[in-house]
Structure formats: structure tokens, C-alpha cells
PDB file of C-alpha atoms in Angstrom:
ATOM      1  CA  UNK A1364       1.676  -1.736 -21.212  1.00 95.00           C
ATOM      2  CA  UNK A1365       0.621   1.117 -18.898  1.00 97.00           C
ATOM      3  CA  UNK A1366       1.182   0.814 -15.213  1.00 97.00           C
ATOM      4  CA  UNK A1367       0.277   2.876 -12.152  1.00 97.00           C
ATOM      5  CA  UNK A1368       2.584   2.986  -9.105  1.00 97.00           C
ATOM      6  CA  UNK A1369       0.992   4.290  -5.985  1.00 97.00           C
ATOM      7  CA  UNK A1370       3.513   4.667  -3.183  1.00 96.00           C
ATOM      8  CA  UNK A1371       3.804   7.522  -0.677  1.00 95.00           C
ATOM      9  CA  UNK A1372       7.554   7.364  -0.246  1.00 94.00           C
ATOM     10  CA  UNK A1373       8.736   9.510  -3.163  1.00 94.00           C
ATOM     11  CA  UNK A1374      12.351   8.245  -3.388  1.00 94.00           C
ATOM     12  CA  UNK A1375      11.084   4.697  -3.479  1.00 91.00           C
ATOM     13  CA  UNK A1376       8.373   5.520  -5.954  1.00 94.00           C
ATOM     14  CA  UNK A1377      10.759   7.280  -8.376  1.00 95.00           C
ATOM     15  CA  UNK A1378      13.288   4.511  -8.330  1.00 93.00           C
ATOM     16  CA  UNK A1379      10.627   1.820  -9.048  1.00 93.00           C
ATOM     17  CA  UNK A1380       9.198   3.776 -11.818  1.00 95.00           C
ATOM     18  CA  UNK A1381      12.769   4.340 -13.438  1.00 94.00           C
ATOM     19  CA  UNK A1382      13.382   0.629 -13.296  1.00 93.00           C
ATOM     20  CA  UNK A1383       9.961  -0.245 -14.721  1.00 94.00           C
ATOM     21  CA  UNK A1384      10.409   2.120 -17.585  1.00 94.00           C
ATOM     22  CA  UNK A1385      13.611   0.261 -18.567  1.00 93.00           C
ATOM     23  CA  UNK A1386      11.551  -2.778 -19.384  1.00 92.00           C
ATOM     24  CA  UNK A1387      10.916  -2.932 -23.098  1.00 90.00           C
ATOM     25  CA  UNK A1388       7.113  -3.770 -22.814  1.00 92.00           C
ATOM     26  CA  UNK A1389       6.448  -0.925 -20.402  1.00 95.00           C
ATOM     27  CA  UNK A1390       5.076   2.064 -22.332  1.00 96.00           C
ATOM     28  CA  UNK A1391       4.119   4.348 -19.536  1.00 96.00           C
ATOM     29  CA  UNK A1392       4.272   4.506 -15.741  1.00 97.00           C
ATOM     30  CA  UNK A1393       1.875   6.786 -13.855  1.00 97.00           C
ATOM     31  CA  UNK A1394       2.755   7.920 -10.334  1.00 97.00           C
ATOM     32  CA  UNK A1395       0.588   8.671  -7.326  1.00 97.00           C
ATOM     33  CA  UNK A1396       1.770   9.623  -3.922  1.00 96.00           C
ATOM     34  CA  UNK A1397      -1.517   8.566  -2.108  1.00 96.00           C
ATOM     35  CA  UNK A1398      -4.636   6.535  -2.593  1.00 96.00           C
ATOM     36  CA  UNK A1399      -6.715   9.520  -3.591  1.00 96.00           C
ATOM     37  CA  UNK A1400      -4.399  10.559  -6.282  1.00 97.00           C
ATOM     38  CA  UNK A1401      -4.386   6.974  -7.533  1.00 97.00           C
ATOM     39  CA  UNK A1402      -8.103   6.825  -7.939  1.00 97.00           C
ATOM     40  CA  UNK A1403      -8.130  10.223  -9.798  1.00 97.00           C
ATOM     41  CA  UNK A1404      -5.454   8.821 -12.165  1.00 96.00           C
ATOM     42  CA  UNK A1405      -7.410   5.616 -12.743  1.00 97.00           C
ATOM     43  CA  UNK A1406     -10.592   7.674 -13.597  1.00 96.00           C
ATOM     44  CA  UNK A1407      -8.502   9.616 -16.170  1.00 96.00           C
ATOM     45  CA  UNK A1408      -6.195   7.128 -17.763  1.00 95.00           C
ATOM     46  CA  UNK A1409      -6.391   3.573 -19.234  1.00 94.00           C
ATOM     47  CA  UNK A1410      -4.063   1.509 -17.112  1.00 96.00           C
ATOM     48  CA  UNK A1411      -3.246  -2.147 -17.427  1.00 97.00           C
ATOM     49  CA  UNK A1412      -1.780  -2.957 -13.959  1.00 97.00           C
ATOM     50  CA  UNK A1413      -1.999  -0.870 -10.729  1.00 98.00           C
ATOM     51  CA  UNK A1414       0.907  -1.452  -8.227  1.00 97.00           C
ATOM     52  CA  UNK A1415      -0.201  -0.325  -4.920  1.00 97.00           C
ATOM     53  CA  UNK A1416       1.475   0.197  -1.473  1.00 95.00           C
ATOM     54  CA  UNK A1417      -0.839  -0.791   1.513  1.00 93.00           C
ATOM     55  CA  UNK A1418      -0.121   2.168   3.869  1.00 90.00           C
ATOM     56  CA  UNK A1419      -0.670   5.566   2.266  1.00 92.00           C
ATOM     57  CA  UNK A1420      -2.120   8.842   3.631  1.00 88.00           C
ATOM     58  CA  UNK A1421      -5.823   9.152   3.154  1.00 86.00           C
ATOM     59  CA  UNK A1422      -6.939   6.097   1.195  1.00 93.00           C
ATOM     60  CA  UNK A1423      -4.877   3.109   1.599  1.00 93.00           C
ATOM     61  CA  UNK A1424      -3.764   0.577  -1.174  1.00 96.00           C
ATOM     62  CA  UNK A1425      -6.617  -1.562   0.074  1.00 95.00           C
ATOM     63  CA  UNK A1426      -9.176   1.150  -0.246  1.00 96.00           C
ATOM     64  CA  UNK A1427      -7.990   1.747  -3.867  1.00 97.00           C
ATOM     65  CA  UNK A1428      -8.138  -2.098  -4.670  1.00 97.00           C
ATOM     66  CA  UNK A1429     -11.731  -2.023  -3.511  1.00 96.00           C
ATOM     67  CA  UNK A1430     -12.615   0.976  -5.571  1.00 97.00           C
ATOM     68  CA  UNK A1431     -10.992  -0.625  -8.693  1.00 97.00           C
ATOM     69  CA  UNK A1432     -13.042  -3.797  -8.140  1.00 96.00           C
ATOM     70  CA  UNK A1433     -16.212  -1.755  -8.031  1.00 96.00           C
ATOM     71  CA  UNK A1434     -15.367   0.452 -10.999  1.00 96.00           C
ATOM     72  CA  UNK A1435     -12.713  -0.914 -13.314  1.00 94.00           C
ATOM     73  CA  UNK A1436     -11.573  -4.049 -14.934  1.00 93.00           C
ATOM     74  CA  UNK A1437      -7.903  -4.292 -14.440  1.00 96.00           C
ATOM     75  CA  UNK A1438      -5.161  -6.173 -12.659  1.00 97.00           C
ATOM     76  CA  UNK A1439      -3.930  -5.135  -9.211  1.00 98.00           C
ATOM     77  CA  UNK A1440      -0.664  -5.992  -7.359  1.00 97.00           C
ATOM     78  CA  UNK A1441      -0.243  -4.962  -3.650  1.00 96.00           C
ATOM     79  CA  UNK A1442       3.352  -4.449  -2.806  1.00 94.00           C
ATOM     80  CA  UNK A1443       3.999  -4.131   0.961  1.00 90.00           C
ATOM     81  CA  UNK A1444       6.409  -4.319   3.743  1.00 86.00           C
ATOM     82  CA  UNK A1445       3.845  -5.393   6.206  1.00 76.00           C
ATOM     83  CA  UNK A1446       3.302  -9.121   6.929  1.00 75.00           C
ATOM     84  CA  UNK A1447      -0.123  -8.341   8.442  1.00 77.00           C
ATOM     85  CA  UNK A1448      -2.666 -11.116   8.192  1.00 78.00           C
ATOM     86  CA  UNK A1449      -5.555  -8.781   8.378  1.00 79.00           C
ATOM     87  CA  UNK A1450      -4.332  -6.743   5.314  1.00 86.00           C
ATOM     88  CA  UNK A1451      -3.728  -9.803   3.321  1.00 88.00           C
ATOM     89  CA  UNK A1452      -7.125 -11.248   4.073  1.00 85.00           C
ATOM     90  CA  UNK A1453      -8.855  -7.985   3.100  1.00 88.00           C
ATOM     91  CA  UNK A1454      -6.941  -7.973  -0.029  1.00 92.00           C
ATOM     92  CA  UNK A1455      -7.921 -11.618  -0.877  1.00 91.00           C
ATOM     93  CA  UNK A1456     -11.560 -10.904  -0.203  1.00 89.00           C
ATOM     94  CA  UNK A1457     -11.319  -8.142  -2.814  1.00 94.00           C
ATOM     95  CA  UNK A1458      -9.779 -10.552  -5.307  1.00 95.00           C
ATOM     96  CA  UNK A1459      -6.293  -8.931  -5.580  1.00 97.00           C
ATOM     97  CA  UNK A1460      -4.319 -10.477  -8.453  1.00 97.00           C
ATOM     98  CA  UNK A1461      -0.891 -10.469  -6.497  1.00 97.00           C
ATOM     99  CA  UNK A1462       0.105  -9.669  -2.882  1.00 96.00           C
ATOM    100  CA  UNK A1463       4.038  -9.486  -2.550  1.00 94.00           C
ATOM    101  CA  UNK A1464       6.534  -8.105  -0.142  1.00 90.00           C
ATOM    102  CA  UNK A1465       8.718  -5.197  -1.174  1.00 87.00           C
ATOM    103  CA  UNK A1466      12.073  -7.112  -0.686  1.00 84.00           C
ATOM    104  CA  UNK A1467      11.933  -8.221  -4.278  1.00 82.00           C
ATOM    105  CA  UNK A1468      13.917  -7.002  -7.370  1.00 83.00           C
ATOM    106  CA  UNK A1469      12.257  -4.850 -10.248  1.00 82.00           C
ATOM    107  CA  UNK A1470      12.845  -8.029 -12.524  1.00 86.00           C
ATOM    108  CA  UNK A1471      10.813 -10.184  -9.955  1.00 91.00           C
ATOM    109  CA  UNK A1472       8.182  -7.576 -10.075  1.00 92.00           C
ATOM    110  CA  UNK A1473       8.066  -7.768 -13.721  1.00 93.00           C
ATOM    111  CA  UNK A1474       7.595 -11.484 -13.517  1.00 94.00           C
ATOM    112  CA  UNK A1475       4.671 -10.846 -11.315  1.00 96.00           C
ATOM    113  CA  UNK A1476       3.201  -8.378 -13.683  1.00 96.00           C
ATOM    114  CA  UNK A1477       3.388 -10.755 -16.546  1.00 95.00           C
ATOM    115  CA  UNK A1478       2.021 -13.462 -14.417  1.00 96.00           C
ATOM    116  CA  UNK A1479      -1.145 -11.451 -13.426  1.00 97.00           C
ATOM    117  CA  UNK A1480      -1.660 -10.310 -17.030  1.00 96.00           C
ATOM    118  CA  UNK A1481      -1.608 -13.943 -18.126  1.00 95.00           C
ATOM    119  CA  UNK A1482      -4.352 -14.597 -15.703  1.00 95.00           C
ATOM    120  CA  UNK A1483      -2.381 -16.115 -12.741  1.00 96.00           C
ATOM    121  CA  UNK A1484      -2.241 -15.064  -9.056  1.00 96.00           C
ATOM    122  CA  UNK A1485       0.614 -14.699  -6.849  1.00 95.00           C
ATOM    123  CA  UNK A1486       0.978 -14.410  -3.076  1.00 93.00           C
ATOM    124  CA  UNK A1487       4.106 -14.182  -0.981  1.00 89.00           C
ATOM    125  CA  UNK A1488       4.555 -17.499   0.707  1.00 87.00           C
ATOM    126  CA  UNK A1489       5.430 -16.034   4.022  1.00 81.00           C
ATOM    127  CA  UNK A1490       1.912 -14.365   4.013  1.00 81.00           C
ATOM    128  CA  UNK A1491       0.077 -17.411   2.957  1.00 82.00           C
ATOM    129  CA  UNK A1492       1.669 -19.345   5.836  1.00 77.00           C
ATOM    130  CA  UNK A1493       1.110 -16.641   8.319  1.00 73.00           C
ATOM    131  CA  UNK A1494      -2.683 -16.336   7.298  1.00 73.00           C
ATOM    132  CA  UNK A1495      -3.108 -20.066   7.404  1.00 72.00           C
ATOM    133  CA  UNK A1496      -1.649 -20.404  10.919  1.00 70.00           C
ATOM    134  CA  UNK A1497      -2.596 -17.045  12.665  1.00 67.00           C
ATOM    135  CA  UNK A1498      -4.990 -18.118  15.187  1.00 75.00           C
ATOM    136  CA  UNK A1499      -6.995 -15.611  17.494  1.00 84.00           C
ATOM    137  CA  UNK A1500      -5.326 -15.364  20.987  1.00 88.00           C
ATOM    138  CA  UNK A1501      -8.466 -13.900  22.517  1.00 91.00           C
ATOM    139  CA  UNK A1502     -11.063 -16.038  24.311  1.00 91.00           C
ATOM    140  CA  UNK A1503     -14.653 -15.530  23.288  1.00 92.00           C
ATOM    141  CA  UNK A1504     -15.286 -13.482  26.487  1.00 94.00           C
ATOM    142  CA  UNK A1505     -12.219 -11.254  25.765  1.00 95.00           C
ATOM    143  CA  UNK A1506     -13.602 -10.688  22.194  1.00 94.00           C
ATOM    144  CA  UNK A1507     -16.963  -9.674  23.679  1.00 95.00           C
ATOM    145  CA  UNK A1508     -15.273  -7.265  26.054  1.00 97.00           C
ATOM    146  CA  UNK A1509     -13.059  -5.802  23.307  1.00 96.00           C
ATOM    147  CA  UNK A1510     -15.910  -5.401  20.804  1.00 95.00           C
ATOM    148  CA  UNK A1511     -17.897  -3.332  23.446  1.00 97.00           C
ATOM    149  CA  UNK A1512     -14.816  -1.364  24.221  1.00 96.00           C
ATOM    150  CA  UNK A1513     -14.634  -0.600  20.513  1.00 96.00           C
ATOM    151  CA  UNK A1514     -18.049   0.866  20.681  1.00 95.00           C
ATOM    152  CA  UNK A1515     -16.688   3.336  23.225  1.00 95.00           C
ATOM    153  CA  UNK A1516     -18.187   1.783  26.321  1.00 96.00           C
ATOM    154  CA  UNK A1517     -16.401   2.403  29.581  1.00 95.00           C
ATOM    155  CA  UNK A1518     -15.466  -0.551  31.895  1.00 95.00           C
ATOM    156  CA  UNK A1519     -18.456   0.180  34.111  1.00 96.00           C
ATOM    157  CA  UNK A1520     -20.756   0.087  30.969  1.00 96.00           C
ATOM    158  CA  UNK A1521     -19.265  -3.190  29.791  1.00 96.00           C
ATOM    159  CA  UNK A1522     -19.573  -4.787  33.307  1.00 96.00           C
ATOM    160  CA  UNK A1523     -23.271  -3.875  33.471  1.00 96.00           C
ATOM    161  CA  UNK A1524     -23.870  -5.044  29.986  1.00 94.00           C
ATOM    162  CA  UNK A1525     -22.081  -8.453  30.551  1.00 95.00           C
ATOM    163  CA  UNK A1526     -23.232  -8.895  34.182  1.00 95.00           C
ATOM    164  CA  UNK A1527     -19.773  -9.074  35.478  1.00 94.00           C
ATOM    165  CA  UNK A1528     -17.875  -6.984  38.167  1.00 95.00           C
ATOM    166  CA  UNK A1529     -15.766  -3.875  37.163  1.00 95.00           C
ATOM    167  CA  UNK A1530     -12.732  -5.688  38.587  1.00 95.00           C
ATOM    168  CA  UNK A1531     -13.303  -8.617  36.298  1.00 96.00           C
ATOM    169  CA  UNK A1532     -13.624  -6.405  33.116  1.00 96.00           C
ATOM    170  CA  UNK A1533     -10.351  -4.690  34.315  1.00 95.00           C
ATOM    171  CA  UNK A1534      -8.743  -8.065  34.480  1.00 96.00           C
ATOM    172  CA  UNK A1535      -9.997  -8.920  30.958  1.00 96.00           C
ATOM    173  CA  UNK A1536      -8.734  -5.677  29.553  1.00 96.00           C
ATOM    174  CA  UNK A1537      -5.250  -6.265  31.095  1.00 95.00           C
ATOM    175  CA  UNK A1538      -5.291  -9.758  29.627  1.00 94.00           C
ATOM    176  CA  UNK A1539      -6.328  -8.418  26.150  1.00 95.00           C
ATOM    177  CA  UNK A1540      -3.522  -5.794  26.281  1.00 93.00           C
ATOM    178  CA  UNK A1541      -0.794  -8.584  27.177  1.00 91.00           C
ATOM    179  CA  UNK A1542      -2.007 -10.865  24.556  1.00 89.00           C
ATOM    180  CA  UNK A1543      -1.925  -8.347  21.764  1.00 88.00           C
ATOM    181  CA  UNK A1544       1.048  -6.399  23.059  1.00 86.00           C
ATOM    182  CA  UNK A1545      -1.227  -3.248  23.047  1.00 89.00           C
ATOM    183  CA  UNK A1546      -0.674  -0.099  25.027  1.00 89.00           C
ATOM    184  CA  UNK A1547      -4.207   0.979  25.237  1.00 93.00           C
ATOM    185  CA  UNK A1548      -7.818   0.182  24.058  1.00 93.00           C
ATOM    186  CA  UNK A1549      -7.439   1.984  20.842  1.00 93.00           C
ATOM    187  CA  UNK A1550      -4.223   0.028  20.068  1.00 92.00           C
ATOM    188  CA  UNK A1551      -5.863  -3.188  21.083  1.00 94.00           C
ATOM    189  CA  UNK A1552      -9.004  -2.701  18.766  1.00 94.00           C
ATOM    190  CA  UNK A1553      -6.743  -1.751  15.942  1.00 91.00           C
ATOM    191  CA  UNK A1554      -4.543  -4.835  16.179  1.00 89.00           C
ATOM    192  CA  UNK A1555      -7.572  -7.080  16.579  1.00 90.00           C
ATOM    193  CA  UNK A1556      -9.305  -5.550  13.502  1.00 89.00           C
ATOM    194  CA  UNK A1557      -6.162  -5.782  11.402  1.00 83.00           C
ATOM    195  CA  UNK A1558      -5.860  -9.404  12.079  1.00 80.00           C
ATOM    196  CA  UNK A1559      -9.638 -10.197  11.714  1.00 79.00           C
ATOM    197  CA  UNK A1560     -10.024 -11.122  15.235  1.00 85.00           C
ATOM    198  CA  UNK A1561     -12.734  -8.606  15.949  1.00 85.00           C
TER     199      UNK A1561
END
């Protein structure tokens, strides 16, 4: 079988590729250091399974997954260190074949590869549990405020749009920052989007 490993940390990528090449049914392992390289390789080569890291420069593993679903018929495994519910839900929406954490051995990864080639799906139990129980800590009004802030509106603009005082909007923003452990508006918007709360 032919595999693609897309991972921006070169030492980790090299080690994983060496381990995979030691498996008797692996014929070739292509390497990509970022999402754009992965897409270029996928356009040029016939690959059975793409193993993608989530966070890479330029295009992420999730961007590559979505590109594959629109252009190719192949299996995709996301391997990540991040237990972020938003990432997991986005991968599920794109029909990822497996979504597993990086703390597994090469032999466990080979089992996952064989499982997806046999038509099975595999998701790390921790992620499934987190996705099932992750509830939005923001009230409806806080979501309204944050979604307007995400569009670049100032507190004054938001207060006029929602017919609330400037002080009330400030209080909502403080509450949002506290609930999301965010340091500023941009951070709060990013966290809320990653968790599909916005």
C-alpha cells in the first residue's frame, strides 16, 4: 500500500515514515511538511491512505481532508495531539475515516490503517466522550455579543445594535473572557469557533 504522512515536525515525520516502511505491506510512504505540499502530492500520486496532522502551516489537516473529500476517493486518518472538540466535529462532518491521538505506537497506527482499509471507522474514545459532553458555557446573549464582536463591531456598536448600555456589553465581554479563559476578543472568538459554540 502507498501512504502519505503530512506532519510539520520533521523529526516526528521522519521517525513515523521509517517505522511505517518497516511494515511488510507498506510499499511507499510519501512525506509532506504542510497541507499545501500534501495536496500537491495527492494530485500527483495514487495514495491509499493519507495520515494527516491537524495543525500545520498554511493549510491544516482538516483543510486537506475536505479537499480530499471533494477530489479523491481514499481513506483519511487524522493523527493529533489536540483533544479539541471543534476540530473533531469538523473532521466528522467531512467523514474522516479515523481520528486518533498521537500517543499511539506505530503498530497501533498500522492496525488503524488496516481497519479503515477494511471499511471501518475509528475514533479515540477520549474525543468521542469529550464531544458528547462538551456543552457551550456561553448564554444565548453572550453568543449574540461575541458573534457581533467577531464581525469587528466595537462595544459601542454592539450596545446600539442590541439596545443595551455600553457598560452591560463590557460586563458580557468580561464574562465571556472568564468562561472561555480567553485573553482578548480574538482569542475568545477563536476558542468559541474551535468548539462550534459560535
